[in-house]
CSV table of C-alpha atoms and ligand atoms in Angstrom, one decimal:
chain,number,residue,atom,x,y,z
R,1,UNK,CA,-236.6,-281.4,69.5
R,2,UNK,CA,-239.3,-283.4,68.9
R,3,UNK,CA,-240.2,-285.5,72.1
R,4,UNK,CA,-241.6,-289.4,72.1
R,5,UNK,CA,-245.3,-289.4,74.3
R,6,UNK,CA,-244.0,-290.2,78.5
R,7,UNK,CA,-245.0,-294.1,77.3
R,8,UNK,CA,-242.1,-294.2,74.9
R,9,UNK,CA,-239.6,-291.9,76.6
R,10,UNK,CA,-236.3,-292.5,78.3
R,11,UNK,CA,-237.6,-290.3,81.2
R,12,UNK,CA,-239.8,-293.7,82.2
R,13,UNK,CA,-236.9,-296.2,81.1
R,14,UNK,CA,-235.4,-298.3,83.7
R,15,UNK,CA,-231.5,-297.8,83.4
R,16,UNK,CA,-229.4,-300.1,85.3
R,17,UNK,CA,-226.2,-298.7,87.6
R,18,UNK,CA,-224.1,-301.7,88.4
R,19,UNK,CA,-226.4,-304.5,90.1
R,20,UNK,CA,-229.3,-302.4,90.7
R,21,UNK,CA,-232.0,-301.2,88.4
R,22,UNK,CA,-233.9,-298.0,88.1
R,23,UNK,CA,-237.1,-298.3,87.4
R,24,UNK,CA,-237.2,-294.8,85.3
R,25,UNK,CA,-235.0,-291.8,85.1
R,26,UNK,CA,-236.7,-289.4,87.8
R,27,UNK,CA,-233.9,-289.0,90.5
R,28,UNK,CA,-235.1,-287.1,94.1
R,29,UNK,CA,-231.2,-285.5,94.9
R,30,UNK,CA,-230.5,-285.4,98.5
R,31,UNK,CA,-232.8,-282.5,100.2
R,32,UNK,CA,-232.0,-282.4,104.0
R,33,UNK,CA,-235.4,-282.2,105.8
R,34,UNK,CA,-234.8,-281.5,109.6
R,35,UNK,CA,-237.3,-283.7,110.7
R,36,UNK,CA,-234.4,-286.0,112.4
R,37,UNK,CA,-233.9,-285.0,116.3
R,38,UNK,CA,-230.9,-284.4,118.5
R,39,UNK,CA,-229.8,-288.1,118.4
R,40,UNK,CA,-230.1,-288.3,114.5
R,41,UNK,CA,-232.8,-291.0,114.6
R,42,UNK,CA,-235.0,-291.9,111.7
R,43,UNK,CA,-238.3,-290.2,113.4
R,44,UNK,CA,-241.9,-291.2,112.4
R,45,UNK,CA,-241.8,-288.1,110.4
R,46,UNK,CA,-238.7,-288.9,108.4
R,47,UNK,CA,-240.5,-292.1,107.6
R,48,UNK,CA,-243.4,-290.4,106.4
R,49,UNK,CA,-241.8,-287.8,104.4
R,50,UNK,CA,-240.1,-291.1,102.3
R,51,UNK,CA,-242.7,-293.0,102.3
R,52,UNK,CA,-244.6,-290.3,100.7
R,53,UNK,CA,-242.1,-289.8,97.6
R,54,UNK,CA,-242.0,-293.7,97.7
R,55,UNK,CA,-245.4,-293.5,96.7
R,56,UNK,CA,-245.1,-290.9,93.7
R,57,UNK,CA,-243.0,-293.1,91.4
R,58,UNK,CA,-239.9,-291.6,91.5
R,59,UNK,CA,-236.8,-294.3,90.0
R,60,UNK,CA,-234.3,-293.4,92.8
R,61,UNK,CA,-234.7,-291.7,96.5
R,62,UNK,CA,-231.7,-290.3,97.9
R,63,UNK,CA,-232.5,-289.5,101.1
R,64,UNK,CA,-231.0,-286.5,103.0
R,65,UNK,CA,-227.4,-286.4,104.3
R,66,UNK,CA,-226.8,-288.2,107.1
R,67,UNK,CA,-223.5,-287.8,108.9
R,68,UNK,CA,-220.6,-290.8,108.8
R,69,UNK,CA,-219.5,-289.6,112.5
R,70,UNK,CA,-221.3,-290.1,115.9
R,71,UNK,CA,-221.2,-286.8,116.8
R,72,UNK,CA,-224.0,-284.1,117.7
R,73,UNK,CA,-224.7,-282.4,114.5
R,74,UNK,CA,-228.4,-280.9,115.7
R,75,UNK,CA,-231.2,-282.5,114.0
R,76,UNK,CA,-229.9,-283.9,110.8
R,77,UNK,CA,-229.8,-287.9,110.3
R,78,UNK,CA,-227.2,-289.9,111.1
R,79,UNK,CA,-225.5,-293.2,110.1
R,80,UNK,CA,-222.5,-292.8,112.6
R,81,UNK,CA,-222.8,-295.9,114.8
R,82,UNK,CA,-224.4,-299.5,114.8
R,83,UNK,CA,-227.3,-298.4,117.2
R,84,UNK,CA,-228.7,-296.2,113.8
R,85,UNK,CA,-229.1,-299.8,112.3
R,86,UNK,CA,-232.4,-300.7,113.3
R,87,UNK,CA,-234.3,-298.0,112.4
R,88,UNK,CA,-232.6,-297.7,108.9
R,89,UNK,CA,-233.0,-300.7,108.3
R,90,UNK,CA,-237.0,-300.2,109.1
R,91,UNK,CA,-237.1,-297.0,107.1
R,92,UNK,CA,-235.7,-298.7,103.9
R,93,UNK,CA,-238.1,-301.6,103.9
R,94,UNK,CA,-240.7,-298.9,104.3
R,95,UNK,CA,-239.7,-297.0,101.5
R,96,UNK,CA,-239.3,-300.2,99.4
R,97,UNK,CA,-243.1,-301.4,100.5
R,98,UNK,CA,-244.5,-298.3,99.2
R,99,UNK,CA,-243.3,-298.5,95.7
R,100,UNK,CA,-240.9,-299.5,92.9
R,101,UNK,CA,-238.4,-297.6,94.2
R,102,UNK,CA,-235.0,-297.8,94.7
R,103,UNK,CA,-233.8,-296.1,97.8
R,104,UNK,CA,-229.7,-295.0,99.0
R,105,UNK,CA,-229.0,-292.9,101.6
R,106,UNK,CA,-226.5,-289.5,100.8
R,107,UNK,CA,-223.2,-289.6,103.8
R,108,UNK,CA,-221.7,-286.8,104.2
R,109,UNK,CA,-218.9,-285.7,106.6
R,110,UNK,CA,-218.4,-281.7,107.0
R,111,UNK,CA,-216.3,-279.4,109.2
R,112,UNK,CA,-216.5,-277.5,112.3
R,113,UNK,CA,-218.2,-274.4,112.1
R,114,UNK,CA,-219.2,-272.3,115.1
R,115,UNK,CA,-222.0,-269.5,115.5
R,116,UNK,CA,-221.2,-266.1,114.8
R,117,UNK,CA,-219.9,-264.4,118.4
R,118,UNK,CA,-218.4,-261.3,118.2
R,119,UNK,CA,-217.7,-260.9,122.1
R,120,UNK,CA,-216.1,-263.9,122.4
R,121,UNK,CA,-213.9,-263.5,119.2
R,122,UNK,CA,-212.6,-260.5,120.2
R,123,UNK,CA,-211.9,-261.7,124.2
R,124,UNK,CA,-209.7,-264.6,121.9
R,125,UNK,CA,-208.0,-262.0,120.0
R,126,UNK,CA,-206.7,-259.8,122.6
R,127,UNK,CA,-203.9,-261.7,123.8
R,128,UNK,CA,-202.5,-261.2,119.9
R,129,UNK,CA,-203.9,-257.7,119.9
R,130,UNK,CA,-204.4,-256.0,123.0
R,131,UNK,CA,-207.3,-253.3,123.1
R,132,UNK,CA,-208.9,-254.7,120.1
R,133,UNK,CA,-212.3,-254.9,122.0
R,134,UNK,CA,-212.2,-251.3,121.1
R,135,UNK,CA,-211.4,-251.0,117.8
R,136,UNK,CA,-213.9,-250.4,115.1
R,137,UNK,CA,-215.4,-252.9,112.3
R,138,UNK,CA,-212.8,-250.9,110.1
R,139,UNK,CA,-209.6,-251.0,112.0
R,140,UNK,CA,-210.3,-254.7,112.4
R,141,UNK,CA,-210.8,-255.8,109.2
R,142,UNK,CA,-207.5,-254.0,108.6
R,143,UNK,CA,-205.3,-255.1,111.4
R,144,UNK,CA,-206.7,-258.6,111.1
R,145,UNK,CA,-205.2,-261.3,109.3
R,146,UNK,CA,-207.3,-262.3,106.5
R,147,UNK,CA,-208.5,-265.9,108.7
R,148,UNK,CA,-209.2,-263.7,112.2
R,149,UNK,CA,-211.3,-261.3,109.8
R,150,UNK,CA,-213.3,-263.8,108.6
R,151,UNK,CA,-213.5,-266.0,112.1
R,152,UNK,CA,-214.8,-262.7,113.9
R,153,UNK,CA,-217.1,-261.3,111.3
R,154,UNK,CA,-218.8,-264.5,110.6
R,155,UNK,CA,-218.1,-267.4,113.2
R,156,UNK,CA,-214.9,-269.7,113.6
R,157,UNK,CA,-215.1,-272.0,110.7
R,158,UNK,CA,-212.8,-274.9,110.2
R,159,UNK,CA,-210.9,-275.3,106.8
R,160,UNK,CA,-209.0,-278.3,105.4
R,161,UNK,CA,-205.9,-276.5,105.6
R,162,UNK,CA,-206.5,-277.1,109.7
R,163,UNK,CA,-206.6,-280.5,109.4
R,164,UNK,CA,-203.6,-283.2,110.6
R,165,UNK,CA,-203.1,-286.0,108.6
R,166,UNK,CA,-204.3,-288.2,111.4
R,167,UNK,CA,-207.7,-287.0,110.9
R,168,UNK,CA,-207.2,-287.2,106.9
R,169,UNK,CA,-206.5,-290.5,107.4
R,170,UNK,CA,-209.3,-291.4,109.5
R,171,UNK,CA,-212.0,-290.1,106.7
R,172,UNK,CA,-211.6,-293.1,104.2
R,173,UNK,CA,-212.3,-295.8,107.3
R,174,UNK,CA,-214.9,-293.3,108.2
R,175,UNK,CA,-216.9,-293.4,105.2
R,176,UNK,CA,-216.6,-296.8,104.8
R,177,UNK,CA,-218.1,-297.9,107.9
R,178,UNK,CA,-221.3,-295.7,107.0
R,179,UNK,CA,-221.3,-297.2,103.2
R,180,UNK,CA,-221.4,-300.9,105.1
R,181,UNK,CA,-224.0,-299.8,107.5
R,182,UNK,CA,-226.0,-298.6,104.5
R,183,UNK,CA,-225.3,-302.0,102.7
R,184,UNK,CA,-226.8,-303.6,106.4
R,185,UNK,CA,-229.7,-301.3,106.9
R,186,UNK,CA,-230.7,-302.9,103.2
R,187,UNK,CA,-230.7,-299.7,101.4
R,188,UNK,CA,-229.9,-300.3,97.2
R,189,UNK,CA,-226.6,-298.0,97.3
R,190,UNK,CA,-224.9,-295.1,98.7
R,191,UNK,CA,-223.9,-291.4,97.5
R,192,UNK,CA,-220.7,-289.9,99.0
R,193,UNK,CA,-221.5,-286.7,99.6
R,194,UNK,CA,-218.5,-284.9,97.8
R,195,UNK,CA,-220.3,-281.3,96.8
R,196,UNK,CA,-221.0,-278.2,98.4
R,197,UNK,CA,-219.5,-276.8,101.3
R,198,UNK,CA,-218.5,-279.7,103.4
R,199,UNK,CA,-215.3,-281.9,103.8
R,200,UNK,CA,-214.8,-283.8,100.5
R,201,UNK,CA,-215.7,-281.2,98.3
R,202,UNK,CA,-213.6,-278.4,100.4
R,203,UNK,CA,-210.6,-281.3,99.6
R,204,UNK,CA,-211.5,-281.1,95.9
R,205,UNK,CA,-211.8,-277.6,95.8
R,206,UNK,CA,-209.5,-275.0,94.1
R,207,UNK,CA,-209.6,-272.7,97.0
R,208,UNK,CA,-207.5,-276.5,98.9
R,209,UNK,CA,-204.2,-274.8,99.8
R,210,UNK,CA,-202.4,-278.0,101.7
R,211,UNK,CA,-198.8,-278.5,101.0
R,212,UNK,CA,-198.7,-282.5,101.9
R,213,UNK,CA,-200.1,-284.1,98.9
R,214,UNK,CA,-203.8,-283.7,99.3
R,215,UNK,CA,-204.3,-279.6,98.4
R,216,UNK,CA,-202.6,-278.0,95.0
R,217,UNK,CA,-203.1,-280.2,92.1
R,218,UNK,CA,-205.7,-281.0,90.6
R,219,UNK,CA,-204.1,-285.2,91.3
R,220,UNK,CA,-203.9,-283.8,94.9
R,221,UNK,CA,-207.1,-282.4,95.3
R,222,UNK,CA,-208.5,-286.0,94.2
R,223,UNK,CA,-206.3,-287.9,96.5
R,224,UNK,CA,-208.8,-288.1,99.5
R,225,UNK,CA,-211.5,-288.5,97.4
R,226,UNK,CA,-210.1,-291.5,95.4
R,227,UNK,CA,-208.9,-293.2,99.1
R,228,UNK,CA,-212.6,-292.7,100.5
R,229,UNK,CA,-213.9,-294.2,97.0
R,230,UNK,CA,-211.5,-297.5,97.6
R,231,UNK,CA,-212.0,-298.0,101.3
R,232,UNK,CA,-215.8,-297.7,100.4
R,233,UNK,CA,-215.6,-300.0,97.8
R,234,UNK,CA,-213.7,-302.6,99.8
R,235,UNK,CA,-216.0,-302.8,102.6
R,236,UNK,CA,-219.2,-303.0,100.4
R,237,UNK,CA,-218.1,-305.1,97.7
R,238,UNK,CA,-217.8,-305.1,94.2
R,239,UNK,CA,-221.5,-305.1,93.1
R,240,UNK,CA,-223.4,-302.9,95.4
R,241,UNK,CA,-224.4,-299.0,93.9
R,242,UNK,CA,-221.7,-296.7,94.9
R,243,UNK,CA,-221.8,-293.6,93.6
R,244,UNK,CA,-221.0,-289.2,94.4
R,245,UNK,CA,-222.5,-286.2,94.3
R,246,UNK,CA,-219.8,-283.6,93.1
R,247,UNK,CA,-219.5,-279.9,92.2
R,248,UNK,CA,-219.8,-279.6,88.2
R,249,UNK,CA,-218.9,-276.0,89.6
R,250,UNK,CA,-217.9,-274.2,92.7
R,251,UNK,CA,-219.4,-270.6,91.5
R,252,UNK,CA,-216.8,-268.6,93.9
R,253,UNK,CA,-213.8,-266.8,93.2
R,254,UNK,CA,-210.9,-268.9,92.9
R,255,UNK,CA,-213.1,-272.0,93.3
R,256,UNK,CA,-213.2,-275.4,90.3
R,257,UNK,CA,-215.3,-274.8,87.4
R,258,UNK,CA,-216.3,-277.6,85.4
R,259,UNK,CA,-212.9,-278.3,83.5
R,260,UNK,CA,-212.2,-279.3,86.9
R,261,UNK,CA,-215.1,-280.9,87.2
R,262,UNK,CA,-214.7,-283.5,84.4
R,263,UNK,CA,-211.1,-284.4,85.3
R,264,UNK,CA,-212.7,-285.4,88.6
R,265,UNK,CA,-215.8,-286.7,87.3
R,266,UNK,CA,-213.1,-289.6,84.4
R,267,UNK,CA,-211.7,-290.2,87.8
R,268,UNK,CA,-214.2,-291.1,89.9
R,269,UNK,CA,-215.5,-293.3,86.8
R,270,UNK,CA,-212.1,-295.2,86.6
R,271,UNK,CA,-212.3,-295.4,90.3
R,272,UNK,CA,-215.6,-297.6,90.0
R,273,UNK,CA,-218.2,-295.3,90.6
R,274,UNK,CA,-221.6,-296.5,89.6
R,275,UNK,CA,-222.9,-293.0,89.2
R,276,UNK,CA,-222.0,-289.2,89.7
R,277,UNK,CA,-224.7,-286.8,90.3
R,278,UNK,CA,-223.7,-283.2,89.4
R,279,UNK,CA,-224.8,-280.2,91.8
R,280,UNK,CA,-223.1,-276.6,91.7
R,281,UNK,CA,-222.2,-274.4,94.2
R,282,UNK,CA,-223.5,-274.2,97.9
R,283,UNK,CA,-220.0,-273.0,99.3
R,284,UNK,CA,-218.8,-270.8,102.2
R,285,UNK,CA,-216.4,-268.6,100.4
R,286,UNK,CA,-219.3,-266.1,99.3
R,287,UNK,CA,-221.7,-266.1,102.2
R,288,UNK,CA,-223.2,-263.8,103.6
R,289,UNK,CA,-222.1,-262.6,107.0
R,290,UNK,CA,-224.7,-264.2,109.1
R,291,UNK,CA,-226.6,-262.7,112.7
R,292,UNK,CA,-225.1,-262.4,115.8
R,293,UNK,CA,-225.9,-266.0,117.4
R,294,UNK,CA,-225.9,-268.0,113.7
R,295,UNK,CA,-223.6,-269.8,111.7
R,296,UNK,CA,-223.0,-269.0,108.3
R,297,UNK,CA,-225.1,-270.4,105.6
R,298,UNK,CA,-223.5,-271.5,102.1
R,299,UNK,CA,-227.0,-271.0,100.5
R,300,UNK,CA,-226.7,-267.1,101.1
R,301,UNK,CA,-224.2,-266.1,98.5
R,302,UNK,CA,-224.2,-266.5,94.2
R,303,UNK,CA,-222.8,-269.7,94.7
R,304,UNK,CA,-225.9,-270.9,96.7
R,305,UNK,CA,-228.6,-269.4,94.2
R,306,UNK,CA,-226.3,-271.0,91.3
R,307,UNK,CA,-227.3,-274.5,93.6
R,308,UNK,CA,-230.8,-273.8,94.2
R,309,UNK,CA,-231.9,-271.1,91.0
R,310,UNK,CA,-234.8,-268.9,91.8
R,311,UNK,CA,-237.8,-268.3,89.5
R,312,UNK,CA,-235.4,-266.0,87.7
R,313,UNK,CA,-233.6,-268.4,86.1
R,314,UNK,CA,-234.5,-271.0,83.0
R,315,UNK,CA,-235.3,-274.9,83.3
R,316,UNK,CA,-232.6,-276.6,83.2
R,317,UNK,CA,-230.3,-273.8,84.1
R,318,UNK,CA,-227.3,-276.1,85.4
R,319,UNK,CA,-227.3,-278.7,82.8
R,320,UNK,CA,-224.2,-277.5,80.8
R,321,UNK,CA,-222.2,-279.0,83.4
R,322,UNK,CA,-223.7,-282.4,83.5
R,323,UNK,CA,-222.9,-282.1,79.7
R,324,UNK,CA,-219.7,-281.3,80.0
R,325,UNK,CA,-218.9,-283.9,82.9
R,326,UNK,CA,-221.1,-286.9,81.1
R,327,UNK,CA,-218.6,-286.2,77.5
R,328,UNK,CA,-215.7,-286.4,79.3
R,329,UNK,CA,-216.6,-289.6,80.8
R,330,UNK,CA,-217.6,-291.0,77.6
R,331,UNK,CA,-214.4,-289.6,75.3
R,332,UNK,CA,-212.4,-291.1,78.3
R,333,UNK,CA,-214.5,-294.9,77.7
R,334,UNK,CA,-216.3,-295.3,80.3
R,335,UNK,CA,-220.8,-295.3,80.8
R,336,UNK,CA,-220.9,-293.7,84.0
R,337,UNK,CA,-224.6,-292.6,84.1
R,338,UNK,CA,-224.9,-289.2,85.0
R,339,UNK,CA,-227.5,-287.2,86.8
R,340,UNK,CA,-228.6,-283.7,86.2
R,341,UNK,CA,-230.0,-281.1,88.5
R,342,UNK,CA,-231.4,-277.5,88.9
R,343,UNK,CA,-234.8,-276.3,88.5
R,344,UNK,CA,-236.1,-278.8,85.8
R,345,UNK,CA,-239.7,-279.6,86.7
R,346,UNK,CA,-241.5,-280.1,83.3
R,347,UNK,CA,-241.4,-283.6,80.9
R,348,UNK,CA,-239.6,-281.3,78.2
R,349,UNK,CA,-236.9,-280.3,80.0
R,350,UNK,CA,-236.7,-283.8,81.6
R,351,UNK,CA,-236.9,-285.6,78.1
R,352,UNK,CA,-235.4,-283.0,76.3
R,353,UNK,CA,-232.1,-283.6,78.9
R,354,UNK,CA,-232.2,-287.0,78.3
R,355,UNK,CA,-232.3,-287.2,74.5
R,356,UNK,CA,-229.7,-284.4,74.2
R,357,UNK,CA,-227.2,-286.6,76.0
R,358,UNK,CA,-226.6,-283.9,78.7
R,359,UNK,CA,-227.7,-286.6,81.6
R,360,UNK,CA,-228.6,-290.2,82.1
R,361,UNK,CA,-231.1,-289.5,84.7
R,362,UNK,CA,-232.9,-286.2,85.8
R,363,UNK,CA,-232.7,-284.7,89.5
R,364,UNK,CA,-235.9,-282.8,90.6
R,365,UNK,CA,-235.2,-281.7,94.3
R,366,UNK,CA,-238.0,-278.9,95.1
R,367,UNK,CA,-240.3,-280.2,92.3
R,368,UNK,CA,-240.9,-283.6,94.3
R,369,UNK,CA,-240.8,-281.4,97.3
R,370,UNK,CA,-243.8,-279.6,95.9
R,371,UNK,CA,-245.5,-282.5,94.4
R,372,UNK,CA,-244.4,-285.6,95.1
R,373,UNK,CA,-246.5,-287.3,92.5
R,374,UNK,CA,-245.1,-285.6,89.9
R,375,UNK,CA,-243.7,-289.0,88.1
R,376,UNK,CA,-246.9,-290.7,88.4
R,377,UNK,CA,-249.0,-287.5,87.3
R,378,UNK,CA,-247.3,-286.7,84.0
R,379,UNK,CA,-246.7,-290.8,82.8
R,380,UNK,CA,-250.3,-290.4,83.2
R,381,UNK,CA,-250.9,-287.3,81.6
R,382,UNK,CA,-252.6,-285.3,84.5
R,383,UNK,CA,-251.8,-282.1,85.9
R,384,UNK,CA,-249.6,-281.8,88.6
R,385,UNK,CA,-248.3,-278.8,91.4
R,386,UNK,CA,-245.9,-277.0,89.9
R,387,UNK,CA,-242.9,-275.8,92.2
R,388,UNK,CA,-242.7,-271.7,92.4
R,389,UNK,CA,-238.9,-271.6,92.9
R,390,UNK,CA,-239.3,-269.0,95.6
R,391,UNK,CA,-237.1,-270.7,98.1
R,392,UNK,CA,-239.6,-271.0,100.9
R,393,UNK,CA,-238.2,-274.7,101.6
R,394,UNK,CA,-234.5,-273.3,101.8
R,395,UNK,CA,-235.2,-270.6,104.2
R,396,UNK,CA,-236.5,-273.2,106.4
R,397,UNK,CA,-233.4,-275.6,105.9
R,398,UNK,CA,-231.4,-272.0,107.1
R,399,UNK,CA,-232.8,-272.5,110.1
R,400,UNK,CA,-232.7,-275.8,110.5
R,401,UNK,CA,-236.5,-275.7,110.2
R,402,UNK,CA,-238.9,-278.8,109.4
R,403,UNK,CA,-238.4,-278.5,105.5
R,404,UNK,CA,-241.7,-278.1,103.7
R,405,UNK,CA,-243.2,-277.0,100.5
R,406,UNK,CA,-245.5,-273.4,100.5
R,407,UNK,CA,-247.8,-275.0,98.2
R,408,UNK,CA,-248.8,-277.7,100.8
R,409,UNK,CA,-247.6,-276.0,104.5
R,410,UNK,CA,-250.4,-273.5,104.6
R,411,UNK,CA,-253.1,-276.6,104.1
R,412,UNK,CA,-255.8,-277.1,107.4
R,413,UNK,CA,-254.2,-280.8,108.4
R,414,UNK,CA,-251.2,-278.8,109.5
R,415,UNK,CA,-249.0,-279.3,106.2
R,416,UNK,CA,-246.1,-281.2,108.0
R,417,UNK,CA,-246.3,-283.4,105.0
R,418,UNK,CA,-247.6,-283.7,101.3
R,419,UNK,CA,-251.0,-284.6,101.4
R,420,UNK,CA,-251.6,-287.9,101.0
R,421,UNK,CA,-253.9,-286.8,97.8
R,422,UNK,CA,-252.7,-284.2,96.0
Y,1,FMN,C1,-234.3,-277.7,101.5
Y,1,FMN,C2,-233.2,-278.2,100.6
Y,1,FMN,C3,-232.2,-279.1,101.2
Y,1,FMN,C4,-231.2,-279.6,100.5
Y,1,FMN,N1,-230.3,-280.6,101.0
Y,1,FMN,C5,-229.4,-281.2,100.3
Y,1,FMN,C6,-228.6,-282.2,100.8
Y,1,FMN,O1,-228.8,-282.7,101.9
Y,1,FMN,N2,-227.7,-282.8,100.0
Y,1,FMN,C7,-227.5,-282.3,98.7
Y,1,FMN,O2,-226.6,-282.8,98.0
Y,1,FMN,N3,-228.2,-281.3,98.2
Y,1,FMN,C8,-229.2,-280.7,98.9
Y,1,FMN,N4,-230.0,-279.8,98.4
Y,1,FMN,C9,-229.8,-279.4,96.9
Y,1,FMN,C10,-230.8,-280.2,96.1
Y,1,FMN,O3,-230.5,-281.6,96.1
Y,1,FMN,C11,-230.7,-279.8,94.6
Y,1,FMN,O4,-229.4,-280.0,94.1
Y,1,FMN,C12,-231.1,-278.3,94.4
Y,1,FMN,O5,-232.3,-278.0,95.1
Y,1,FMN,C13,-231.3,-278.0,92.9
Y,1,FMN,O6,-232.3,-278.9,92.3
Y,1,FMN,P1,-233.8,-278.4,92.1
Y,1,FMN,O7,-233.8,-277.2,91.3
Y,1,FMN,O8,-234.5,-279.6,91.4
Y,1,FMN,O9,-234.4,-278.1,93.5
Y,1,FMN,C14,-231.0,-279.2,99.1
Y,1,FMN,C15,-231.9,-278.3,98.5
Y,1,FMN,C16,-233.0,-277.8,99.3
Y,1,FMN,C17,-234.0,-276.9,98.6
């Protein structure tokens, strides 16, 4: 394919999703950054890590997930309560004053999940099994149902199936208190978080065994979702951004792939979504067994490479699906923009993306992370810090680590941040 010069491309087009325009097509997807604290406040360092991609010229900033409940989630950002208002509202006009850029804020709700602990697993299980203390790893996973199995080898972890329908019913009012806090704290938008390993996409998932109208079907797995769309939508208001991130591909046995994926993806567009951002994988099914004293990871399995592909893999690698996804919504009538994601860090593959049809805009997670000036740098024509793909930032979001690129982190002003000139 022959590509038009960065001055004439789509990649530096503005495209418009509902009332809000985007300046060009370079999307920065969600990328959690631990650099929150205990209470989930906006700290000077979350301010500067956005300001800093403000200042690249990236169209859209989705900043990190940030949790719809008040409840101690360690240091990841939340939007649970009024009291975050202030500060969100300060970060947003930040971002805004630093460039072009529009700015929305990823909410995500996600399920219990404990640290692994053997001893105390085992003191739970002997009232069911007495004398289990002193059985081995191999009689265990045996005598075990399937559920205790997993619970003791890898830490209690909640699934939707555990869930009454009082707490179902509390997730669309939940949502949609977050989504009007966003709409207060100024931001341009919201993304549901409704991928990976968390609530909404365990609801969507394949693996969803409920009996009681929201597990089985592929109209049943959608139910919650669609309900959390039209609360959200009520409380905001017909024209601000509203859009999801969703799984174009779950990547573990059993799990959707991205036949799924499109039914979902028509359905969220007839529901009203202004966009839908396509990720893969990221789930619990396949993860490794964690330490004693951790809880599991969903980045640890094939499922989590297949979110976050390695130097191993091509450019581009998950863009099938937003193909797939993007002609469904269009046979089906509607424009839906779509965004793409997964290792694509060069103008070709960006372009190229774009003039194929696979994508309406182009996510570029641990490019920006590595250079945040990457937008700016190649309009321009100059040579920017290319990201290695070795997963140095993820093995820092593991363990719930300040997330930071090894290109920069090594650097003599302490490498907290991308340097201001790079
Ligand atoms: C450190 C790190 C944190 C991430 N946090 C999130 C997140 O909060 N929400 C989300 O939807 N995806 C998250 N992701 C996934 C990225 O948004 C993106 O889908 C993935 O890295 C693939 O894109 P890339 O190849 O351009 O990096 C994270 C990825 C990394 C590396």
């Amino acid at each position: 394919m022959i590509l038009p010069p960065p001055a004439d491309s789509l990649l530096y087009s503005p495209l418009r999703l509902n009332g809000l325009t985007v300046p060009n097509r370079v999307w920065l997807p969600a990328m959690v950054t631990w650099l929150s604290n205990d209470a989930g406040e906006v700290t000077e360092d979350v301010r500067r890590r956005y300001v800093r991609y403000a200042k690249g010229g990236a169209g859209m900033i989705v900043l990190e997930a940030m949790g719809i409940r008040d409840v101690a989630s360690g240091p990841l950002l939340r939007i649970g309560h009024d009291r975050y208002l202030p500060a969100l509202t300060d970060l947003a006009a930040q971002v805004h004053d630093a460039g072009e850029v529009r700015v929305i804020p990823q909410i995500i709700d996600f399920l219990k999940i404990a640290r692994r602990d053997p001893a105390r697993a085992l003191a739970r299980l002997e009232g069911r099994y007495p004398g289990c203390s002193t059985w081995t790893e191999d009689e265990l996973r045996a005598r075990l149902t399937a559920r205790e199995w997993r619970d003791y080898a890898s830490g209690y972890r909640q699934q939707v199936e555990d869930l009454g329908g009082d707490e179902i019913a509390a997730l669309p009012g939940l949502f949609a208190a977050a989504a009007r806090r966003a709409r207060l704290a100024g931001f341009d938008g919201v993304e549901l978080h409704f991928a990976h390993a968390y609530t909404m996409a365990s609801f969507l998932s394949r693996t969803n065994r409920r009996t009681d109208g929201y597990g089985g079907s592929l109209e049943n797995r959608a139910r919650l979702a669609l309900e959390v769309i039209a609360a959200v939508r009520r409380e905001v208001g017909a024209d601000f951004t509203v859009g999801c991130r969703f799984l174009g591909s779950e990547d573990v046995e059993g799990g959707s792939d991205v036949e799924d994926a499109a039914w979902f993806g028509v359905r969220f567009a007839e529901a009203g979504l202004d966009f839908l951002s396509v990720s893969r994988g990221g789930r619990f099914e396949d993860a490794k067994r964690p330490p004693v004293g951790e809880a599991a990871y969903p980045y640890t399995g094939h499922s989590g490479l297949m979110c976050m592909p390695t130097k191993g893999y091509g450019e581009g690698y998950n863009l099938h699906l937003p193909t797939a996804i993007r002609a469904a919504v269009r046979a089906a009538g509607f424009t839906t923009p779509v965004v793409g994601a997964g290792r694509i860090n060069t103008y070709e593959v960006a372009e190229g993306a774009l003039q194929s049809g696979a994508c309406d805009l182009v996510g570029m997670a641990r490019g920006l992370l590595a250079d945040p000036d990457w937008p700016r740098k190649v309009r321009d024509g100059l040579p920017f810090h290319a990201c290695k793909y070795t997963n140095v930032c993820e093995a820092l979001d593991r363990k719930h680590l300040p997330v930071r690129c090894q290109l920069w982190m090594k650097r003599p002003d302490g490498g907290m941040h991308p340097p201001e000139t790079w």
